[in-house]
mmCIF file of C-alpha atoms in Angstrom:
data_model
loop_
_atom_site.group_PDB
_atom_site.id
_atom_site.type_symbol
_atom_site.label_atom_id
_atom_site.label_comp_id
_atom_site.label_asym_id
_atom_site.label_seq_id
_atom_site.Cartn_x
_atom_site.Cartn_y
_atom_site.Cartn_z
ATOM 1 C CA MET N 1 0.254 -0.066 -0.080
ATOM 2 C CA PRO N 2 1.595 3.396 -0.898
ATOM 3 C CA ILE N 3 -0.011 5.573 2.079
ATOM 4 C CA ASP N 4 0.349 3.747 5.558
ATOM 5 C CA PRO N 5 -1.993 6.508 7.068
ATOM 6 C CA GLU N 6 -0.994 5.318 10.877
ATOM 7 C CA ARG N 7 2.821 5.625 9.747
ATOM 8 C CA ALA N 8 2.700 8.319 8.081
ATOM 9 C CA LEU N 9 0.632 11.367 9.798
ATOM 10 C CA GLY N 10 2.609 13.009 12.376
ATOM 11 C CA ALA N 11 5.740 11.540 11.238
ATOM 12 C CA GLU N 12 8.727 13.699 11.587
ATOM 13 C CA LEU N 13 11.060 13.814 8.891
ATOM 14 C CA PRO N 14 15.157 13.361 9.349
ATOM 15 C CA PRO N 15 16.840 16.750 9.659
ATOM 16 C CA ARG N 16 18.796 18.382 7.167
ATOM 17 C CA THR N 17 21.738 20.777 7.284
ATOM 18 C CA PHE N 18 22.778 22.781 4.258
ATOM 19 C CA GLU N 19 24.595 26.022 3.243
ATOM 20 C CA TRP N 20 23.713 28.571 0.379
ATOM 21 C CA THR N 21 25.858 31.630 -1.027
ATOM 22 C CA ALA N 22 25.334 34.521 -3.352
ATOM 23 C CA SER N 23 25.745 32.724 -6.102
ATOM 24 C CA ASP N 24 22.709 30.212 -5.156
ATOM 25 C CA VAL N 25 20.854 33.197 -5.034
ATOM 26 C CA LEU N 26 21.786 34.643 -8.103
ATOM 27 C CA LEU N 27 20.976 31.736 -9.929
ATOM 28 C CA TYR N 28 17.771 31.174 -8.328
ATOM 29 C CA HIS N 29 16.828 34.775 -9.190
ATOM 30 C CA LEU N 30 17.591 34.449 -12.843
ATOM 31 C CA GLY N 31 15.359 31.216 -12.586
ATOM 32 C CA VAL N 32 12.700 33.021 -11.654
ATOM 33 C CA GLY N 33 12.879 35.616 -14.589
ATOM 34 C CA ALA N 34 15.231 38.238 -12.729
ATOM 35 C CA GLY N 35 18.061 40.444 -14.817
ATOM 36 C CA ALA N 36 15.239 40.756 -17.791
ATOM 37 C CA ASP N 37 16.516 44.472 -18.040
ATOM 38 C CA PRO N 38 20.271 43.993 -16.977
ATOM 39 C CA VAL N 39 20.643 47.488 -16.598
ATOM 40 C CA ASP N 40 17.653 47.940 -14.251
ATOM 41 C CA PRO N 41 19.034 49.026 -10.618
ATOM 42 C CA ARG N 42 16.282 47.366 -9.546
ATOM 43 C CA GLU N 43 16.712 44.078 -11.565
ATOM 44 C CA LEU N 44 20.450 44.398 -10.529
ATOM 45 C CA ARG N 45 19.586 44.008 -6.547
ATOM 46 C CA TYR N 46 18.293 40.441 -7.833
ATOM 47 C CA ALA N 47 21.045 39.529 -10.312
ATOM 48 C CA TYR N 48 24.206 40.959 -8.976
ATOM 49 C CA GLU N 49 26.241 40.165 -5.471
ATOM 50 C CA ASP N 50 26.251 44.237 -5.322
ATOM 51 C CA ASP N 51 23.749 45.136 -2.536
ATOM 52 C CA LEU N 52 22.078 41.728 -3.397
ATOM 53 C CA ARG N 53 18.615 41.243 -2.252
ATOM 54 C CA VAL N 54 16.855 37.914 -1.535
ATOM 55 C CA LEU N 55 13.350 36.937 -2.361
ATOM 56 C CA PRO N 56 11.543 34.890 0.750
ATOM 57 C CA THR N 57 10.611 32.716 -2.171
ATOM 58 C CA PHE N 58 14.223 31.053 -2.131
ATOM 59 C CA GLY N 59 13.546 29.506 0.963
ATOM 60 C CA ILE N 60 11.863 27.014 -0.385
ATOM 61 C CA VAL N 61 14.852 25.734 -2.833
ATOM 62 C CA ALA N 62 17.460 26.642 -0.669
ATOM 63 C CA PRO N 63 17.516 23.113 1.180
ATOM 64 C CA THR N 64 17.489 21.058 -1.912
ATOM 65 C CA LEU N 65 19.866 23.195 -4.645
ATOM 66 C CA ARG N 66 22.428 20.538 -4.456
ATOM 67 C CA ASP N 67 20.289 18.310 -5.397
ATOM 68 C CA THR N 68 21.087 16.552 -9.010
ATOM 69 C CA GLU N 69 18.686 13.443 -9.110
ATOM 70 C CA PRO N 70 14.976 13.320 -9.647
ATOM 71 C CA PRO N 71 13.213 14.017 -6.304
ATOM 72 C CA LYS N 72 11.224 10.884 -4.984
ATOM 73 C CA VAL N 73 8.184 11.031 -2.908
ATOM 74 C CA ALA N 74 9.164 8.304 -0.301
ATOM 75 C CA LEU N 75 8.424 9.555 3.453
ATOM 76 C CA PRO N 76 7.592 7.681 6.466
ATOM 77 C CA GLY N 77 4.614 5.682 5.514
ATOM 78 C CA ILE N 78 4.387 7.071 1.840
ATOM 79 C CA GLU N 79 6.097 5.585 -1.297
ATOM 80 C CA LEU N 80 4.628 6.974 -4.424
ATOM 81 C CA ASP N 81 5.030 6.984 -8.557
ATOM 82 C CA LEU N 82 6.762 10.438 -9.595
ATOM 83 C CA ALA N 83 4.590 10.456 -12.488
ATOM 84 C CA SER N 84 1.127 10.551 -10.146
ATOM 85 C CA VAL N 85 1.862 13.363 -8.153
ATOM 86 C CA LEU N 86 1.527 17.130 -8.778
ATOM 87 C CA HIS N 87 2.136 20.414 -5.810
ATOM 88 C CA GLY N 88 -1.325 21.163 -4.527
ATOM 89 C CA HIS N 89 0.021 23.963 -2.499
ATOM 90 C CA GLN N 90 3.019 26.049 -1.271
ATOM 91 C CA GLU N 91 3.362 28.978 1.577
ATOM 92 C CA ILE N 92 6.441 30.640 3.315
ATOM 93 C CA THR N 93 6.636 32.948 6.298
ATOM 94 C CA VAL N 94 9.550 34.416 6.918
ATOM 95 C CA PRO N 95 10.370 36.892 9.907
ATOM 96 C CA GLY N 96 12.567 39.168 8.004
ATOM 97 C CA PRO N 97 14.812 39.344 5.157
ATOM 98 C CA LEU N 98 16.786 36.339 4.264
ATOM 99 C CA PRO N 99 20.522 36.426 4.700
ATOM 100 C CA VAL N 100 22.792 36.519 1.029
ATOM 101 C CA ALA N 101 24.429 33.807 2.141
ATOM 102 C CA GLY N 102 24.099 30.851 5.612
ATOM 103 C CA THR N 103 23.812 27.713 6.861
ATOM 104 C CA GLY N 104 20.079 25.999 7.935
ATOM 105 C CA VAL N 105 18.733 23.510 9.757
ATOM 106 C CA ALA N 106 15.640 22.092 8.544
ATOM 107 C CA ARG N 107 13.197 20.019 10.532
ATOM 108 C CA GLY N 108 9.697 18.769 8.937
ATOM 109 C CA ARG N 109 6.729 16.779 9.463
ATOM 110 C CA ILE N 110 4.116 14.879 8.041
ATOM 111 C CA ALA N 111 0.814 17.322 9.014
ATOM 112 C CA ASP N 112 -2.024 16.103 7.274
ATOM 113 C CA LEU N 113 -3.138 13.496 5.305
ATOM 114 C CA GLN N 114 -6.271 14.100 2.956
ATOM 115 C CA ASP N 115 -8.546 11.722 1.761
ATOM 116 C CA LYS N 116 -9.867 13.066 -1.643
ATOM 117 C CA GLY N 117 -11.568 9.641 -2.477
ATOM 118 C CA SER N 118 -9.717 9.445 -6.108
ATOM 119 C CA ALA N 119 -6.472 11.216 -4.880
ATOM 120 C CA ALA N 120 -4.477 11.497 -1.532
ATOM 121 C CA VAL N 121 -3.020 15.614 -0.324
ATOM 122 C CA ILE N 122 -0.237 14.818 1.728
ATOM 123 C CA VAL N 123 0.663 17.816 3.887
ATOM 124 C CA GLN N 124 4.092 18.846 5.278
ATOM 125 C CA GLU N 125 5.498 21.358 7.403
ATOM 126 C CA THR N 126 9.048 22.565 7.892
ATOM 127 C CA GLU N 127 11.073 24.864 10.375
ATOM 128 C CA VAL N 128 14.621 26.041 9.254
ATOM 129 C CA ARG N 129 16.816 27.361 12.105
ATOM 130 C CA ASP N 130 20.527 28.746 11.461
ATOM 131 C CA PRO N 131 23.024 26.786 13.890
ATOM 132 C CA SER N 132 22.628 28.698 16.817
ATOM 133 C CA GLY N 133 18.396 28.293 16.559
ATOM 134 C CA VAL N 134 17.580 31.516 15.535
ATOM 135 C CA LEU N 135 14.659 31.022 13.118
ATOM 136 C CA LEU N 136 14.840 31.745 9.397
ATOM 137 C CA TRP N 137 11.768 30.789 7.972
ATOM 138 C CA THR N 138 8.817 28.383 8.095
ATOM 139 C CA ALA N 139 7.331 26.295 5.120
ATOM 140 C CA ARG N 140 4.160 24.689 4.620
ATOM 141 C CA SER N 141 3.219 22.424 1.474
ATOM 142 C CA SER N 142 0.879 19.846 0.129
ATOM 143 C CA ILE N 143 1.115 17.342 -2.807
ATOM 144 C CA PHE N 144 -1.769 15.807 -4.699
ATOM 145 C CA ALA N 145 -1.263 12.080 -5.585
ATOM 146 C CA ARG N 146 -3.629 10.879 -8.253
ATOM 147 C CA GLY N 147 -5.047 7.653 -7.560
ATOM 148 C CA GLU N 148 -3.960 7.080 -3.751
ATOM 149 C CA GLY N 149 -7.411 8.009 -2.057
ATOM 150 C CA GLY N 150 -9.537 5.618 -0.595
ATOM 151 C CA PHE N 151 -7.332 4.998 2.968
ATOM 152 C CA GLY N 152 -10.330 6.334 5.238
ATOM 153 C CA GLY N 153 -9.181 9.534 6.262
ATOM 154 C CA SER N 154 -10.312 12.688 6.646
ATOM 155 C CA ARG N 155 -11.007 15.088 3.438
ATOM 156 C CA GLY N 156 -9.679 18.193 5.062
ATOM 157 C CA THR N 157 -10.356 21.814 4.554
ATOM 158 C CA ALA N 158 -8.519 23.904 2.243
ATOM 159 C CA ALA N 159 -7.830 27.887 3.125
ATOM 160 C CA ARG N 160 -9.500 29.963 0.739
ATOM 161 C CA VAL N 161 -8.791 33.609 -0.248
ATOM 162 C CA VAL N 162 -12.172 35.709 -0.637
ATOM 163 C CA LEU N 163 -10.893 38.604 -3.277
ATOM 164 C CA PRO N 164 -12.827 41.706 -2.997
ATOM 165 C CA SER N 165 -15.222 42.488 -5.188
ATOM 166 C CA ARG N 166 -14.120 45.575 -6.713
ATOM 167 C CA ALA N 167 -12.053 45.651 -10.072
ATOM 168 C CA PRO N 168 -8.572 44.638 -8.853
ATOM 169 C CA ASP N 169 -5.806 47.527 -8.135
ATOM 170 C CA ALA N 170 -2.950 46.279 -9.808
ATOM 171 C CA GLU N 171 -2.472 43.888 -13.194
ATOM 172 C CA LEU N 172 0.820 42.191 -13.719
ATOM 173 C CA LEU N 173 1.986 40.761 -16.680
ATOM 174 C CA THR N 174 4.793 38.274 -16.340
ATOM 175 C CA PRO N 175 6.444 36.294 -19.692
ATOM 176 C CA THR N 176 8.225 32.975 -19.485
ATOM 177 C CA LEU N 177 10.684 31.920 -21.740
ATOM 178 C CA PRO N 178 10.388 28.335 -23.295
ATOM 179 C CA GLN N 179 13.727 27.768 -21.912
ATOM 180 C CA GLN N 180 12.808 28.984 -18.158
ATOM 181 C CA ALA N 181 11.921 25.368 -16.933
ATOM 182 C CA LEU N 182 15.322 24.060 -18.237
ATOM 183 C CA TRP N 183 17.239 26.861 -15.924
ATOM 184 C CA TYR N 184 15.052 26.572 -12.989
ATOM 185 C CA ARG N 185 16.081 22.875 -12.665
ATOM 186 C CA LEU N 186 19.297 23.558 -11.994
ATOM 187 C CA CYS N 187 17.733 25.145 -8.846
ATOM 188 C CA GLY N 188 17.558 21.568 -7.370
ATOM 189 C CA ASP N 189 14.413 20.395 -8.757
ATOM 190 C CA ARG N 190 15.214 17.635 -11.481
ATOM 191 C CA ASN N 191 11.541 16.215 -11.886
ATOM 192 C CA PRO N 192 11.623 15.161 -15.672
ATOM 193 C CA LEU N 193 8.050 16.235 -15.893
ATOM 194 C CA HIS N 194 10.088 19.503 -16.748
ATOM 195 C CA ALA N 195 12.274 18.478 -19.435
ATOM 196 C CA ASP N 196 11.519 14.903 -20.385
ATOM 197 C CA PRO N 197 9.039 14.925 -23.331
ATOM 198 C CA ALA N 198 8.607 11.187 -22.958
ATOM 199 C CA PHE N 199 8.191 11.328 -19.113
ATOM 200 C CA ALA N 200 5.523 14.275 -19.499
ATOM 201 C CA ALA N 201 3.433 12.029 -21.537
ATOM 202 C CA ARG N 202 3.469 9.537 -19.161
ATOM 203 C CA ALA N 203 2.148 11.601 -16.883
ATOM 204 C CA GLY N 204 -1.008 13.067 -19.134
ATOM 205 C CA PHE N 205 0.851 16.266 -20.666
ATOM 206 C CA ASP N 206 1.677 16.859 -24.379
ATOM 207 C CA ARG N 207 4.676 18.328 -23.209
ATOM 208 C CA PRO N 208 7.118 19.164 -20.272
ATOM 209 C CA ILE N 209 5.311 21.934 -18.066
ATOM 210 C CA LEU N 210 6.799 24.675 -15.785
ATOM 211 C CA HIS N 211 7.397 23.951 -12.471
ATOM 212 C CA GLY N 212 4.953 25.313 -10.119
ATOM 213 C CA LEU N 213 7.361 26.756 -7.621
ATOM 214 C CA CYS N 214 8.871 28.638 -10.541
ATOM 215 C CA THR N 215 5.392 30.059 -11.227
ATOM 216 C CA TRP N 216 4.811 30.803 -7.974
ATOM 217 C CA GLY N 217 8.173 32.730 -7.126
ATOM 218 C CA MET N 218 8.002 34.680 -10.403
ATOM 219 C CA VAL N 219 4.736 35.540 -9.414
ATOM 220 C CA CYS N 220 5.760 37.127 -5.976
ATOM 221 C CA LYS N 221 8.582 38.587 -7.589
ATOM 222 C CA ALA N 222 6.236 40.618 -9.845
ATOM 223 C CA VAL N 223 4.269 41.686 -6.664
ATOM 224 C CA VAL N 224 7.154 43.054 -4.916
ATOM 225 C CA ASP N 225 8.431 44.734 -7.940
ATOM 226 C CA GLY N 226 4.919 46.159 -8.707
ATOM 227 C CA LEU N 227 3.708 47.076 -5.722
ATOM 228 C CA LEU N 228 6.673 46.607 -3.079
ATOM 229 C CA ASP N 229 9.181 48.775 -5.362
ATOM 230 C CA GLY N 230 11.200 46.152 -4.937
ATOM 231 C CA ASP N 231 11.282 46.218 -1.305
ATOM 232 C CA VAL N 232 11.640 42.165 0.010
ATOM 233 C CA GLY N 233 11.925 43.187 3.545
ATOM 234 C CA GLN N 234 8.449 44.107 3.401
ATOM 235 C CA ALA N 235 7.454 40.313 2.496
ATOM 236 C CA ARG N 236 6.683 38.337 5.509
ATOM 237 C CA HIS N 237 4.312 35.525 4.501
ATOM 238 C CA TYR N 238 3.294 34.296 1.085
ATOM 239 C CA ARG N 239 1.172 31.458 -0.264
ATOM 240 C CA ALA N 240 -0.756 30.145 -3.369
ATOM 241 C CA ARG N 241 -2.470 27.182 -4.285
ATOM 242 C CA PHE N 242 -1.507 25.521 -7.773
ATOM 243 C CA ALA N 243 -4.855 25.609 -9.958
ATOM 244 C CA GLY N 244 -3.139 24.815 -13.171
ATOM 245 C CA THR N 245 -0.616 24.502 -15.188
ATOM 246 C CA VAL N 246 2.360 26.837 -17.412
ATOM 247 C CA LEU N 247 3.871 25.580 -20.218
ATOM 248 C CA PRO N 248 7.468 27.487 -20.886
ATOM 249 C CA GLY N 249 6.897 30.334 -23.021
ATOM 250 C CA GLU N 250 3.268 31.459 -21.763
ATOM 251 C CA THR N 251 2.471 34.953 -20.175
ATOM 252 C CA LEU N 252 1.420 35.250 -16.643
ATOM 253 C CA ARG N 253 -1.710 37.623 -16.064
ATOM 254 C CA THR N 254 -1.531 38.698 -12.209
ATOM 255 C CA ARG N 255 -4.356 40.602 -10.962
ATOM 256 C CA VAL N 256 -3.918 41.791 -7.584
ATOM 257 C CA TRP N 257 -6.131 43.715 -4.758
ATOM 258 C CA ARG N 258 -4.785 45.929 -1.891
ATOM 259 C CA VAL N 259 -6.277 44.288 1.775
ATOM 260 C CA ASP N 260 -5.663 45.152 4.809
ATOM 261 C CA ASP N 261 -2.604 43.084 5.556
ATOM 262 C CA GLY N 262 -1.111 42.796 1.884
ATOM 263 C CA PHE N 263 -1.990 41.886 -1.460
ATOM 264 C CA ALA N 264 -4.742 39.425 -2.348
ATOM 265 C CA LEU N 265 -3.834 37.800 -5.629
ATOM 266 C CA VAL N 266 -4.671 35.515 -8.716
ATOM 267 C CA THR N 267 -2.540 34.398 -11.658
ATOM 268 C CA THR N 268 -3.822 32.934 -14.860
ATOM 269 C CA VAL N 269 -2.257 32.308 -18.758
ATOM 270 C CA ILE N 270 -2.894 34.852 -21.117
ATOM 271 C CA GLU N 271 -2.340 32.333 -23.935
ATOM 272 C CA ARG N 272 -5.297 30.151 -22.827
ATOM 273 C CA ASP N 273 -7.974 32.102 -22.330
ATOM 274 C CA ASP N 274 -6.847 33.171 -19.006
ATOM 275 C CA ALA N 275 -6.958 29.282 -17.607
ATOM 276 C CA PRO N 276 -6.318 29.627 -13.707
ATOM 277 C CA VAL N 277 -2.647 29.084 -12.647
ATOM 278 C CA LEU N 278 -2.363 30.410 -9.055
ATOM 279 C CA SER N 279 -5.593 30.919 -6.886
ATOM 280 C CA ASP N 280 -6.190 31.573 -2.902
ATOM 281 C CA ALA N 281 -2.870 33.763 -3.006
ATOM 282 C CA MET N 282 -1.648 36.287 -0.622
ATOM 283 C CA LEU N 283 1.319 38.042 0.200
ATOM 284 C CA THR N 284 1.356 39.486 3.613
ATOM 285 C CA VAL N 285 3.544 42.551 4.081
ATOM 286 C CA ALA N 286 4.957 44.035 7.391
#
């Protein structure tokens, strides 16, 4: 049985110690579209080590930057085929700006298992601290495993973001490049779904798709740049549900509403009649 709920639910994951440098941050930023205008001072704060600022979304990839093998969905009580798995949602909380370089210790656990009938949702929580114990960030994510439901668990609930009934306060257009996924995979996610046409076909796609976390990071950057004048230090919490796929080369449209504690947003793909990509999304600011 791929999922053993009694063994999996609440299981602690092995701690992982990792390091990152300014070069890692620069690579990540290029992977999410930074530097499109290489003489723009605001872009250079992402793409040049002088006065480098770190997008909060970097924290999600930092622990796995050195990974060169395809990821495995092998957790306590859980063993899944990578082709049956999709990212469900992702969020990160940072107490302040992330350091340009450092060492982190990640400790995680399986926080929830949801039985959707035809599928299962596996929720993980991770806390990252520096070696002295100072909290750097916390993260929560879910993966959607097709064909793995029916184990008798709760269906669970999903937090929703209610969009204001008025017109959006801003609309941001973010192009992706045909090679975007090939760049982004160098940040540690070597899932062949994003590079290998044959694997993508086995997973039910006509061609390799863009990493959900790449889209997630690109949208965060777009909102920080468009509504916070590039001040990454204001970002405190960012979350979104992956509502659809992006093909490398497509253009993202993000509609943004100002709300009490930040920005509510929704992202679609222009080339496919505004097909949804990110929903229930929120960027909370200090």
